[in-house]
Tab-separated table of C-alpha atoms in Angstrom:
chain	number	residue	atom	x	y	z
A	6	UNK	CA	26.651	-3.577	26.335
A	7	UNK	CA	28.626	-0.304	26.310
A	8	UNK	CA	26.799	3.068	25.936
A	9	UNK	CA	27.972	5.319	23.316
A	10	UNK	CA	27.204	8.885	21.647
A	11	UNK	CA	27.097	9.781	18.186
A	12	UNK	CA	26.194	12.833	16.142
A	13	UNK	CA	24.773	12.913	12.345
A	14	UNK	CA	23.300	15.537	10.422
A	15	UNK	CA	20.420	13.303	9.921
A	16	UNK	CA	18.726	10.507	12.105
A	17	UNK	CA	16.185	8.403	10.696
A	18	UNK	CA	13.837	5.905	12.550
A	19	UNK	CA	12.572	3.199	10.536
A	20	UNK	CA	14.503	1.271	7.670
A	21	UNK	CA	11.440	0.303	5.411
A	22	UNK	CA	11.549	1.547	1.996
A	23	UNK	CA	10.435	4.923	3.113
A	24	UNK	CA	13.258	5.429	5.706
A	25	UNK	CA	15.803	4.047	3.014
A	26	UNK	CA	14.591	6.447	0.291
A	27	UNK	CA	15.017	9.381	2.718
A	28	UNK	CA	18.160	8.469	4.034
A	29	UNK	CA	19.615	8.024	0.477
A	30	UNK	CA	18.440	11.271	-0.732
A	31	UNK	CA	19.789	12.991	2.320
A	32	UNK	CA	23.063	11.237	2.110
A	33	UNK	CA	23.299	12.240	-1.707
A	34	UNK	CA	22.765	15.711	-0.570
A	35	UNK	CA	26.064	15.525	1.289
A	36	UNK	CA	24.639	14.770	4.883
A	37	UNK	CA	25.817	12.127	7.135
A	38	UNK	CA	23.008	10.007	7.975
A	39	UNK	CA	22.250	7.104	10.185
A	40	UNK	CA	18.966	4.892	10.064
A	41	UNK	CA	17.684	2.854	13.153
A	42	UNK	CA	15.948	-0.193	12.755
A	43	UNK	CA	14.115	-2.743	15.452
A	44	UNK	CA	13.277	-5.543	13.056
A	45	UNK	CA	14.255	-6.234	9.583
A	46	UNK	CA	15.933	-3.571	7.190
A	47	UNK	CA	13.477	-3.435	4.262
A	48	UNK	CA	10.323	-2.994	6.545
A	49	UNK	CA	6.940	-4.005	6.211
A	50	UNK	CA	6.779	-3.855	2.359
A	51	UNK	CA	9.692	-6.363	1.779
A	52	UNK	CA	9.151	-9.088	4.351
A	53	UNK	CA	5.086	-8.775	5.360
A	54	UNK	CA	3.310	-6.770	2.792
A	55	UNK	CA	3.968	-5.594	-0.892
A	56	UNK	CA	6.299	-8.310	-2.098
A	57	UNK	CA	5.138	-11.628	-0.254
A	58	UNK	CA	1.548	-10.718	-1.071
A	59	UNK	CA	2.135	-10.057	-4.822
A	60	UNK	CA	4.238	-13.265	-4.857
A	61	UNK	CA	1.152	-15.105	-3.426
A	62	UNK	CA	-1.184	-13.698	-5.895
A	63	UNK	CA	1.006	-13.610	-9.117
A	64	UNK	CA	0.194	-17.283	-9.852
A	65	UNK	CA	-3.512	-16.993	-9.006
A	66	UNK	CA	-3.591	-14.278	-11.490
A	67	UNK	CA	-1.536	-16.222	-14.210
A	68	UNK	CA	-3.765	-19.022	-13.765
A	69	UNK	CA	-6.961	-17.015	-14.257
A	70	UNK	CA	-5.514	-15.475	-17.262
A	71	UNK	CA	-4.396	-18.751	-18.622
A	72	UNK	CA	-8.064	-20.249	-18.292
A	73	UNK	CA	-9.350	-17.406	-20.569
A	74	UNK	CA	-7.377	-18.693	-23.684
A	75	UNK	CA	-8.706	-21.656	-25.659
A	76	UNK	CA	-5.675	-23.990	-26.286
A	77	UNK	CA	-4.261	-23.089	-22.683
A	78	UNK	CA	-7.188	-23.450	-20.478
A	79	UNK	CA	-7.172	-27.181	-20.585
A	80	UNK	CA	-3.729	-27.363	-19.417
A	81	UNK	CA	-4.302	-25.409	-16.212
A	82	UNK	CA	-7.529	-27.453	-14.911
A	83	UNK	CA	-5.783	-28.464	-11.588
A	84	UNK	CA	-5.139	-26.827	-8.289
A	85	UNK	CA	-2.164	-24.564	-7.697
A	86	UNK	CA	0.926	-26.225	-6.433
A	87	UNK	CA	0.707	-24.487	-3.106
A	88	UNK	CA	3.923	-25.434	-1.688
A	89	UNK	CA	5.839	-24.137	-4.562
A	90	UNK	CA	3.752	-20.887	-4.580
A	91	UNK	CA	4.786	-20.459	-0.909
A	92	UNK	CA	8.423	-21.366	-1.654
A	93	UNK	CA	8.416	-18.581	-4.180
A	94	UNK	CA	6.984	-16.217	-1.811
A	95	UNK	CA	9.894	-16.988	0.547
A	96	UNK	CA	12.369	-16.414	-1.984
A	97	UNK	CA	11.011	-12.893	-2.611
A	98	UNK	CA	11.358	-12.226	1.195
A	99	UNK	CA	14.872	-13.559	1.112
A	100	UNK	CA	13.735	-15.970	3.745
A	101	UNK	CA	13.338	-12.987	6.035
A	102	UNK	CA	16.849	-12.150	6.023
A	103	UNK	CA	17.958	-8.518	5.270
A	104	UNK	CA	21.618	-8.922	4.491
A	105	UNK	CA	21.166	-7.656	0.989
A	106	UNK	CA	19.383	-4.533	2.106
A	107	UNK	CA	21.914	-3.870	4.833
A	108	UNK	CA	24.500	-4.068	2.165
A	109	UNK	CA	22.655	-1.453	0.041
A	110	UNK	CA	22.714	0.886	2.870
A	111	UNK	CA	26.409	0.407	3.106
A	112	UNK	CA	26.829	1.040	-0.721
A	113	UNK	CA	25.147	4.455	-0.173
A	114	UNK	CA	26.981	5.473	2.965
A	115	UNK	CA	24.162	5.362	5.458
A	116	UNK	CA	25.090	4.032	8.869
A	117	UNK	CA	22.899	1.497	10.397
A	118	UNK	CA	21.889	1.145	14.216
A	119	UNK	CA	19.684	-1.861	15.107
A	120	UNK	CA	17.501	-1.616	18.035
A	121	UNK	CA	14.479	0.312	19.509
A	122	UNK	CA	14.586	3.920	18.870
A	123	UNK	CA	12.792	6.545	20.828
A	124	UNK	CA	12.916	10.277	20.675
A	125	UNK	CA	14.548	11.810	23.951
A	126	UNK	CA	13.695	15.676	23.332
A	127	UNK	CA	14.711	17.961	20.319
A	128	UNK	CA	16.942	16.337	17.699
A	129	UNK	CA	17.978	13.357	20.166
A	130	UNK	CA	17.156	9.581	19.692
A	131	UNK	CA	18.030	6.938	22.037
A	132	UNK	CA	18.393	3.392	20.860
A	133	UNK	CA	18.107	0.521	22.902
A	134	UNK	CA	20.273	-2.294	21.273
A	135	UNK	CA	19.688	-5.882	21.199
A	136	UNK	CA	22.689	-6.683	23.538
A	137	UNK	CA	21.130	-4.445	26.217
A	138	UNK	CA	23.001	-1.178	25.522
A	139	UNK	CA	22.089	2.313	24.531
A	140	UNK	CA	23.220	4.188	21.442
A	141	UNK	CA	22.512	8.293	21.922
A	142	UNK	CA	22.041	9.677	18.512
A	143	UNK	CA	22.035	13.468	18.176
A	144	UNK	CA	21.010	14.986	14.842
A	145	UNK	CA	22.323	18.386	13.772
A	146	UNK	CA	19.584	19.130	11.337
A	147	UNK	CA	16.766	16.682	11.390
A	148	UNK	CA	15.222	13.536	12.825
A	149	UNK	CA	12.840	11.837	10.375
A	150	UNK	CA	10.355	9.373	11.597
A	151	UNK	CA	9.562	6.669	9.131
A	152	UNK	CA	7.975	3.956	11.397
A	153	UNK	CA	4.847	3.236	9.386
A	154	UNK	CA	1.700	1.647	10.754
A	155	UNK	CA	0.568	-1.563	12.335
A	156	UNK	CA	-2.682	-3.369	12.121
A	157	UNK	CA	-5.607	-2.047	13.808
A	158	UNK	CA	-7.605	-4.827	15.735
A	159	UNK	CA	-11.248	-4.057	16.732
A	160	UNK	CA	-12.014	-4.331	20.477
A	161	UNK	CA	-13.538	-7.476	20.738
A	162	UNK	CA	-13.537	-9.311	23.970
A	163	UNK	CA	-10.728	-12.077	24.358
A	164	UNK	CA	-9.532	-11.162	20.788
A	165	UNK	CA	-5.822	-11.435	21.922
A	166	UNK	CA	-6.371	-15.079	23.230
A	167	UNK	CA	-7.771	-16.082	19.918
A	168	UNK	CA	-4.373	-15.243	18.123
A	169	UNK	CA	-6.287	-13.880	15.164
A	170	UNK	CA	-4.445	-13.414	11.929
A	171	UNK	CA	-3.379	-9.901	10.735
A	172	UNK	CA	-1.712	-8.863	7.452
A	173	UNK	CA	1.719	-10.210	8.372
A	174	UNK	CA	0.336	-13.697	9.273
A	175	UNK	CA	-1.646	-13.708	6.027
A	176	UNK	CA	1.289	-12.908	3.870
A	177	UNK	CA	3.779	-15.285	5.693
A	178	UNK	CA	1.680	-18.221	6.469
A	179	UNK	CA	3.346	-21.771	5.933
A	180	UNK	CA	0.374	-23.451	4.455
A	181	UNK	CA	-3.250	-22.658	3.694
A	182	UNK	CA	-5.774	-23.158	6.490
A	183	UNK	CA	-8.737	-25.423	5.549
A	184	UNK	CA	-11.264	-22.694	6.226
A	185	UNK	CA	-10.433	-18.990	6.588
A	186	UNK	CA	-12.664	-16.137	7.584
A	187	UNK	CA	-11.517	-12.569	6.516
A	188	UNK	CA	-12.826	-9.523	8.189
A	189	UNK	CA	-12.994	-6.548	6.062
A	190	UNK	CA	-13.581	-5.254	2.568
A	191	UNK	CA	-10.554	-3.197	1.658
A	192	UNK	CA	-7.520	-4.102	-0.291
A	193	UNK	CA	-5.885	-6.173	2.268
A	194	UNK	CA	-9.075	-8.316	2.681
A	195	UNK	CA	-9.660	-8.900	-0.941
A	196	UNK	CA	-6.096	-9.531	-2.071
A	197	UNK	CA	-5.750	-12.193	0.855
A	198	UNK	CA	-9.339	-13.592	0.131
A	199	UNK	CA	-8.098	-14.066	-3.564
A	200	UNK	CA	-4.870	-15.656	-2.692
A	201	UNK	CA	-5.978	-18.212	-0.017
A	202	UNK	CA	-9.045	-19.336	-1.775
A	203	UNK	CA	-7.011	-19.949	-4.752
A	204	UNK	CA	-4.330	-21.822	-2.622
A	205	UNK	CA	-6.898	-24.092	-1.225
A	206	UNK	CA	-8.548	-22.502	1.756
A	207	UNK	CA	-12.536	-22.123	2.044
A	208	UNK	CA	-12.788	-18.268	2.502
A	209	UNK	CA	-15.619	-16.723	3.871
A	210	UNK	CA	-15.505	-12.746	3.637
A	211	UNK	CA	-17.297	-10.671	6.289
A	212	UNK	CA	-17.873	-7.091	5.022
A	213	UNK	CA	-19.512	-4.407	7.315
A	214	UNK	CA	-20.548	-2.457	4.658
A	215	UNK	CA	-22.426	-2.844	1.555
A	216	UNK	CA	-19.610	-3.323	-1.003
A	217	UNK	CA	-15.944	-3.875	-1.325
A	218	UNK	CA	-12.984	-1.552	-2.032
A	219	UNK	CA	-15.408	1.458	-0.699
A	220	UNK	CA	-12.673	4.004	-1.327
A	221	UNK	CA	-12.795	3.372	-5.086
A	222	UNK	CA	-15.475	3.365	-7.927
A	223	UNK	CA	-18.201	1.342	-7.089
A	224	UNK	CA	-17.860	-0.798	-10.062
A	225	UNK	CA	-14.330	-2.076	-9.000
A	226	UNK	CA	-15.699	-3.633	-5.789
A	227	UNK	CA	-18.816	-5.181	-7.679
A	228	UNK	CA	-16.417	-6.791	-10.223
A	229	UNK	CA	-14.279	-8.332	-7.571
A	230	UNK	CA	-17.117	-9.444	-5.439
A	231	UNK	CA	-18.551	-11.343	-8.441
A	232	UNK	CA	-15.165	-13.034	-9.180
A	233	UNK	CA	-14.541	-13.995	-5.542
A	234	UNK	CA	-18.005	-15.879	-5.583
A	235	UNK	CA	-17.228	-17.573	-8.789
A	236	UNK	CA	-13.807	-18.765	-7.400
A	237	UNK	CA	-15.781	-20.145	-4.399
A	238	UNK	CA	-15.597	-17.637	-1.848
A	239	UNK	CA	-18.507	-16.760	0.310
A	240	UNK	CA	-18.860	-13.017	0.393
A	241	UNK	CA	-21.352	-11.454	2.756
A	242	UNK	CA	-22.133	-7.859	3.214
A	243	UNK	CA	-23.714	-5.918	6.009
A	244	UNK	CA	-22.322	-8.053	8.750
A	245	UNK	CA	-20.389	-7.435	11.813
A	246	UNK	CA	-18.160	-9.967	14.191
A	247	UNK	CA	-19.345	-9.258	17.757
A	248	UNK	CA	-16.923	-11.928	19.378
A	249	UNK	CA	-14.551	-14.534	18.674
A	250	UNK	CA	-13.172	-17.615	20.595
A	251	UNK	CA	-10.898	-20.439	19.799
A	252	UNK	CA	-12.214	-23.596	20.802
A	253	UNK	CA	-10.201	-26.615	22.128
A	254	UNK	CA	-6.632	-25.160	22.900
A	255	UNK	CA	-4.489	-23.134	20.727
A	256	UNK	CA	-4.704	-25.116	17.639
A	257	UNK	CA	-8.521	-25.320	18.009
A	258	UNK	CA	-11.064	-23.804	15.538
A	259	UNK	CA	-12.024	-20.387	15.516
A	260	UNK	CA	-15.812	-19.382	16.344
A	261	UNK	CA	-16.946	-15.955	15.253
A	262	UNK	CA	-20.374	-14.762	16.391
A	263	UNK	CA	-21.951	-12.509	14.095
A	264	UNK	CA	-24.326	-9.419	14.760
A	265	UNK	CA	-27.447	-11.506	13.740
A	266	UNK	CA	-26.371	-14.181	16.283
A	267	UNK	CA	-25.345	-16.533	13.896
A	268	UNK	CA	-22.055	-18.279	14.237
A	269	UNK	CA	-19.176	-19.360	11.812
A	270	UNK	CA	-16.386	-21.890	12.325
A	271	UNK	CA	-12.994	-21.650	10.835
A	272	UNK	CA	-9.353	-22.697	11.380
A	273	UNK	CA	-8.215	-19.029	11.290
A	274	UNK	CA	-9.566	-15.526	11.167
A	275	UNK	CA	-7.952	-12.633	9.407
A	276	UNK	CA	-8.901	-9.129	10.552
A	277	UNK	CA	-8.024	-6.724	7.878
A	278	UNK	CA	-9.738	-3.728	9.477
A	279	UNK	CA	-7.487	-0.957	8.997
A	280	UNK	CA	-4.214	0.570	10.225
A	281	UNK	CA	-2.864	2.424	13.121
A	282	UNK	CA	0.278	4.573	13.187
A	283	UNK	CA	3.300	2.826	14.861
A	284	UNK	CA	4.137	5.750	17.290
A	285	UNK	CA	2.994	4.335	20.428
A	286	UNK	CA	6.262	3.902	21.964
A	287	UNK	CA	8.483	6.430	19.979
A	288	UNK	CA	8.999	9.132	22.844
A	289	UNK	CA	6.546	11.629	21.189
A	290	UNK	CA	5.736	12.809	24.595
A	291	UNK	CA	9.180	14.318	24.793
A	292	UNK	CA	8.764	16.512	22.204
A	293	UNK	CA	5.153	17.692	23.202
A	294	UNK	CA	3.258	15.135	20.980
A	295	UNK	CA	0.850	12.002	22.121
A	296	UNK	CA	2.189	8.820	21.848
A	297	UNK	CA	0.175	6.725	19.283
A	298	UNK	CA	-0.958	9.638	17.243
A	299	UNK	CA	-0.485	10.381	13.554
A	300	UNK	CA	2.159	12.955	12.801
A	301	UNK	CA	0.540	15.573	10.561
A	302	UNK	CA	3.057	17.291	8.237
A	303	UNK	CA	3.241	20.102	5.856
A	304	UNK	CA	3.866	19.460	1.997
A	305	UNK	CA	7.678	19.557	2.718
A	306	UNK	CA	6.854	16.474	5.210
A	307	UNK	CA	7.869	18.563	8.331
A	308	UNK	CA	5.676	17.859	11.409
A	309	UNK	CA	3.456	21.024	11.773
A	310	UNK	CA	3.151	20.600	15.518
A	311	UNK	CA	6.959	20.632	16.591
A	312	UNK	CA	8.826	24.034	16.861
A	313	UNK	CA	11.883	24.908	15.210
A	314	UNK	CA	11.231	22.510	12.090
A	315	UNK	CA	13.616	19.736	13.008
A	316	UNK	CA	11.039	16.800	12.992
A	317	UNK	CA	10.055	15.186	9.848
A	318	UNK	CA	7.649	12.177	9.145
A	319	UNK	CA	7.216	10.454	5.862
A	320	UNK	CA	5.095	7.348	4.755
A	321	UNK	CA	2.148	5.879	6.280
A	322	UNK	CA	3.090	7.417	9.768
A	323	UNK	CA	1.692	11.115	8.419
A	324	UNK	CA	-1.716	9.574	7.133
A	325	UNK	CA	-1.463	11.356	3.848
A	326	UNK	CA	-1.228	8.336	1.332
A	327	UNK	CA	-0.961	4.997	2.980
A	328	UNK	CA	0.865	3.110	0.152
A	329	UNK	CA	4.543	2.122	-0.056
A	330	UNK	CA	5.180	3.934	-3.444
A	331	UNK	CA	3.691	7.153	-2.063
A	332	UNK	CA	6.031	6.791	1.078
A	333	UNK	CA	9.020	6.443	-0.932
A	334	UNK	CA	7.846	9.479	-2.939
A	335	UNK	CA	7.663	11.324	0.362
A	336	UNK	CA	10.994	9.960	1.468
A	337	UNK	CA	12.792	11.323	-1.659
A	338	UNK	CA	11.090	14.640	-1.314
A	339	UNK	CA	11.774	15.035	2.456
A	340	UNK	CA	15.529	13.795	2.030
A	341	UNK	CA	15.908	16.532	-0.844
A	342	UNK	CA	14.238	19.153	1.574
A	343	UNK	CA	16.366	18.221	4.562
A	344	UNK	CA	19.423	18.699	2.308
A	345	UNK	CA	18.451	21.898	0.982
A	346	UNK	CA	17.534	23.537	4.313
A	347	UNK	CA	20.664	22.221	5.915
A	348	UNK	CA	22.669	24.044	3.004
A	349	UNK	CA	20.739	27.196	3.359
A	350	UNK	CA	19.248	26.602	-0.256
A	351	UNK	CA	15.893	27.989	-1.374
A	352	UNK	CA	13.050	25.663	-1.704
A	353	UNK	CA	11.181	24.910	-4.835
A	354	UNK	CA	7.814	24.606	-2.816
A	355	UNK	CA	5.046	25.882	-5.163
A	356	UNK	CA	2.884	23.032	-6.253
A	357	UNK	CA	4.581	20.254	-8.111
A	358	UNK	CA	7.850	21.926	-6.952
A	359	UNK	CA	10.982	19.667	-6.160
A	360	UNK	CA	10.391	19.955	-2.518
A	361	UNK	CA	6.648	19.282	-2.010
A	362	UNK	CA	4.631	16.149	-2.026
A	363	UNK	CA	2.038	17.578	-4.266
A	364	UNK	CA	0.952	14.118	-5.747
A	365	UNK	CA	-0.223	13.003	-2.307
A	366	UNK	CA	-3.282	14.880	-2.759
A	367	UNK	CA	-3.782	15.252	-6.529
A	368	UNK	CA	-2.257	11.969	-8.287
A	369	UNK	CA	-2.045	9.004	-5.931
A	370	UNK	CA	-1.966	5.685	-7.955
A	371	UNK	CA	-3.098	2.245	-6.643
A	372	UNK	CA	-3.233	-1.090	-7.855
A	373	UNK	CA	-5.349	-4.059	-6.290
A	374	UNK	CA	-3.921	-7.293	-7.448
A	375	UNK	CA	-7.191	-9.393	-7.574
A	376	UNK	CA	-8.870	-10.830	-10.410
A	377	UNK	CA	-9.996	-8.608	-11.783
A	378	UNK	CA	-7.148	-6.206	-11.198
A	379	UNK	CA	-8.187	-2.661	-10.217
A	380	UNK	CA	-5.971	0.344	-10.717
A	381	UNK	CA	-6.977	3.814	-10.143
A	382	UNK	CA	-5.183	7.340	-9.816
A	383	UNK	CA	-6.776	10.592	-8.773
A	384	UNK	CA	-10.195	11.440	-7.638
A	385	UNK	CA	-13.293	9.046	-7.839
A	386	UNK	CA	-16.446	10.786	-9.146
A	387	UNK	CA	-17.875	11.006	-5.780
A	388	UNK	CA	-14.574	12.483	-4.365
A	389	UNK	CA	-14.455	15.180	-7.102
A	390	UNK	CA	-17.940	16.122	-6.815
A	391	UNK	CA	-17.443	16.490	-3.055
A	392	UNK	CA	-14.337	18.602	-3.918
A	393	UNK	CA	-16.877	21.157	-5.881
A	394	UNK	CA	-15.404	20.283	-9.083
A	395	UNK	CA	-17.497	20.401	-12.149
A	396	UNK	CA	-17.101	16.966	-13.677
A	397	UNK	CA	-18.196	14.405	-15.995
A	398	UNK	CA	-17.645	10.744	-15.644
A	399	UNK	CA	-16.922	8.935	-18.936
A	400	UNK	CA	-17.200	5.054	-18.962
A	401	UNK	CA	-16.408	2.515	-21.294
A	402	UNK	CA	-16.582	-1.360	-21.538
A	403	UNK	CA	-13.109	-2.769	-21.605
A	404	UNK	CA	-14.203	-5.710	-23.221
A	405	UNK	CA	-15.169	-4.153	-26.346
A	406	UNK	CA	-11.471	-3.002	-26.718
A	407	UNK	CA	-9.656	-5.271	-29.398
A	408	UNK	CA	-6.787	-5.744	-26.958
A	409	UNK	CA	-8.755	-6.718	-24.316
A	410	UNK	CA	-10.559	-9.421	-26.392
A	411	UNK	CA	-7.306	-10.833	-27.390
A	412	UNK	CA	-6.104	-10.842	-23.864
A	413	UNK	CA	-8.843	-13.306	-23.002
A	414	UNK	CA	-11.973	-14.738	-23.954
A	415	UNK	CA	-15.013	-13.371	-22.144
A	416	UNK	CA	-13.086	-10.473	-20.807
A	417	UNK	CA	-14.855	-8.556	-18.131
A	418	UNK	CA	-13.791	-4.789	-17.195
A	419	UNK	CA	-14.852	-1.428	-17.287
A	420	UNK	CA	-12.826	2.015	-17.239
A	421	UNK	CA	-13.933	5.487	-16.124
A	422	UNK	CA	-12.064	8.981	-16.449
A	423	UNK	CA	-13.437	11.678	-14.499
A	424	UNK	CA	-13.096	14.919	-16.386
A	425	UNK	CA	-12.657	18.254	-14.938
A	426	UNK	CA	-14.592	20.240	-17.345
A	427	UNK	CA	-13.428	23.598	-16.382
A	428	UNK	CA	-9.826	22.883	-16.408
A	429	UNK	CA	-10.162	20.576	-19.489
A	430	UNK	CA	-7.788	17.965	-17.534
A	431	UNK	CA	-8.504	14.554	-15.979
A	432	UNK	CA	-9.193	14.487	-12.264
A	433	UNK	CA	-9.217	10.807	-12.051
A	434	UNK	CA	-8.939	7.295	-13.858
A	435	UNK	CA	-10.040	3.837	-12.828
A	436	UNK	CA	-9.537	0.650	-14.683
A	437	UNK	CA	-11.052	-2.767	-13.796
A	438	UNK	CA	-10.093	-5.774	-15.540
A	439	UNK	CA	-7.623	-8.557	-15.968
A	440	UNK	CA	-3.955	-7.218	-16.822
A	441	UNK	CA	-4.948	-3.281	-16.232
A	442	UNK	CA	-2.094	-2.651	-13.522
A	443	UNK	CA	0.262	-1.962	-16.475
A	444	UNK	CA	-2.084	0.647	-17.770
A	445	UNK	CA	-1.952	2.669	-14.558
A	446	UNK	CA	1.145	4.718	-15.164
A	447	UNK	CA	-0.161	6.355	-18.488
A	448	UNK	CA	-3.160	7.607	-16.419
A	449	UNK	CA	-0.871	8.767	-13.590
A	450	UNK	CA	0.988	10.755	-16.071
A	451	UNK	CA	-2.099	12.398	-17.503
A	452	UNK	CA	-3.519	13.060	-14.246
A	453	UNK	CA	-0.195	14.365	-12.472
A	454	UNK	CA	0.841	16.366	-15.756
A	455	UNK	CA	-2.516	17.593	-16.041
A	456	UNK	CA	-2.410	16.935	-19.737
A	457	UNK	CA	-5.041	18.949	-21.381
A	458	UNK	CA	-7.803	16.409	-22.808
A	459	UNK	CA	-7.270	18.016	-26.305
A	460	UNK	CA	-3.765	17.012	-26.164
A	461	UNK	CA	-4.515	13.304	-25.211
A	462	UNK	CA	-6.151	12.896	-28.670
A	463	UNK	CA	-2.595	12.991	-30.011
A	464	UNK	CA	-1.337	10.097	-27.747
A	465	UNK	CA	-2.313	7.480	-30.014
A	466	UNK	CA	-2.507	3.871	-28.486
A	467	UNK	CA	-0.806	1.111	-30.213
A	468	UNK	CA	-3.353	-1.362	-31.885
A	469	UNK	CA	-4.267	-3.781	-30.866
A	470	UNK	CA	-3.783	-3.268	-27.066
A	471	UNK	CA	-5.645	-2.827	-23.981
A	472	UNK	CA	-4.346	0.758	-24.139
A	473	UNK	CA	-6.829	1.722	-26.916
A	474	UNK	CA	-9.049	2.260	-23.975
A	475	UNK	CA	-7.759	5.776	-24.168
A	476	UNK	CA	-9.272	6.383	-27.490
A	477	UNK	CA	-12.559	4.909	-26.825
A	478	UNK	CA	-12.880	6.823	-23.595
A	479	UNK	CA	-11.914	10.240	-25.482
A	480	UNK	CA	-14.424	9.293	-28.274
A	481	UNK	CA	-17.092	8.566	-25.691
A	482	UNK	CA	-16.426	11.948	-24.263
A	483	UNK	CA	-16.611	13.701	-27.469
A	484	UNK	CA	-19.825	11.887	-28.305
């Protein structure tokens, strides 16, 4: 319980994948670096988000693919072995043990302090350790906040007493609830509805808006909604939950009252209604910022509202692009920026330079692991038009591509590329269909590289693969 004081070049708060990448790049740049973590090293992605959720979904999608193939479909008519799926999920989280990730920090020369870190004025972080002590850290060059987000719950009366599921509960549950209400229409909602419906729950999806995946092309949400309905889920649009109670004690059923006065009963209710920055108890008030706020940054990931340029924020906490891979990208950029500034080296901060996170605005890729999969990068048609670009949307039925037909019978999917007509490049691409997640990086390279459409004609797709969609889109554009 002894207090101690240490000095480093860089102090990183948050040892999720964002903080790990930032610390790694700062250390590789020759700076002494320490990382502070109050939970598990590896963060939300490793234990409660990306890895466990995709481990739950992979058997669901593999079974769906198998059912599209004569000669195999009859072999997968039964239910999933939920216990086996959950056990495999547990293996991907290392049973919520972070020894392996701690070992990785050791291997790259980054120190770890376990405990709750709070800013204590410029370049200072105090860590309340699990044994009741305090470690006072001083940063010679930079402090980086990589604390991510937490689930945002609606202000419903008595909600806390109901013990609703949030995303963490949905990805770590030990068994499938008999009936599951899912509130929301975004990525977490549709992925968890897909997973638990397949694992044995009767899922009811309650969506306030008129469609799923509202930030993507409309056809993406339409295809997912159709597939969820065919799988047995009850998908309802234009509805809101006004109150929730849990009847009969802590293990009783949940009763949700909807805005039309009707009620629904379930064993559990998952609220997938957005994220809020994990900055409420971070000591932001000691550096002139408001607790609980997002941390806006410039393209070098330096917090704009703090004088002297010593505070950085990478990952979800800066609200630029709330995706693990974008946060890791930001971490790599920020670590390199901090090292360059510490050594007095010039920054390559022109768009797409080594020290700016340009892709956050221009080329953000995302995959939704539903059946069908949704994969997108760059702008939707609506976003491009709102940005004032002169664009054309080019659509093609993925089921008409030879590779898709071979992938599975009755293949249903769609592709769209949004062409910036003045620049002659792609502003965005969206694929919807089984297996399209692995198509996405080709689209990301095209969008991030601003590859001229005329040059894409010379990127010949192998036959017969689903990648031939590129040729069909280009032919449709040409007319």
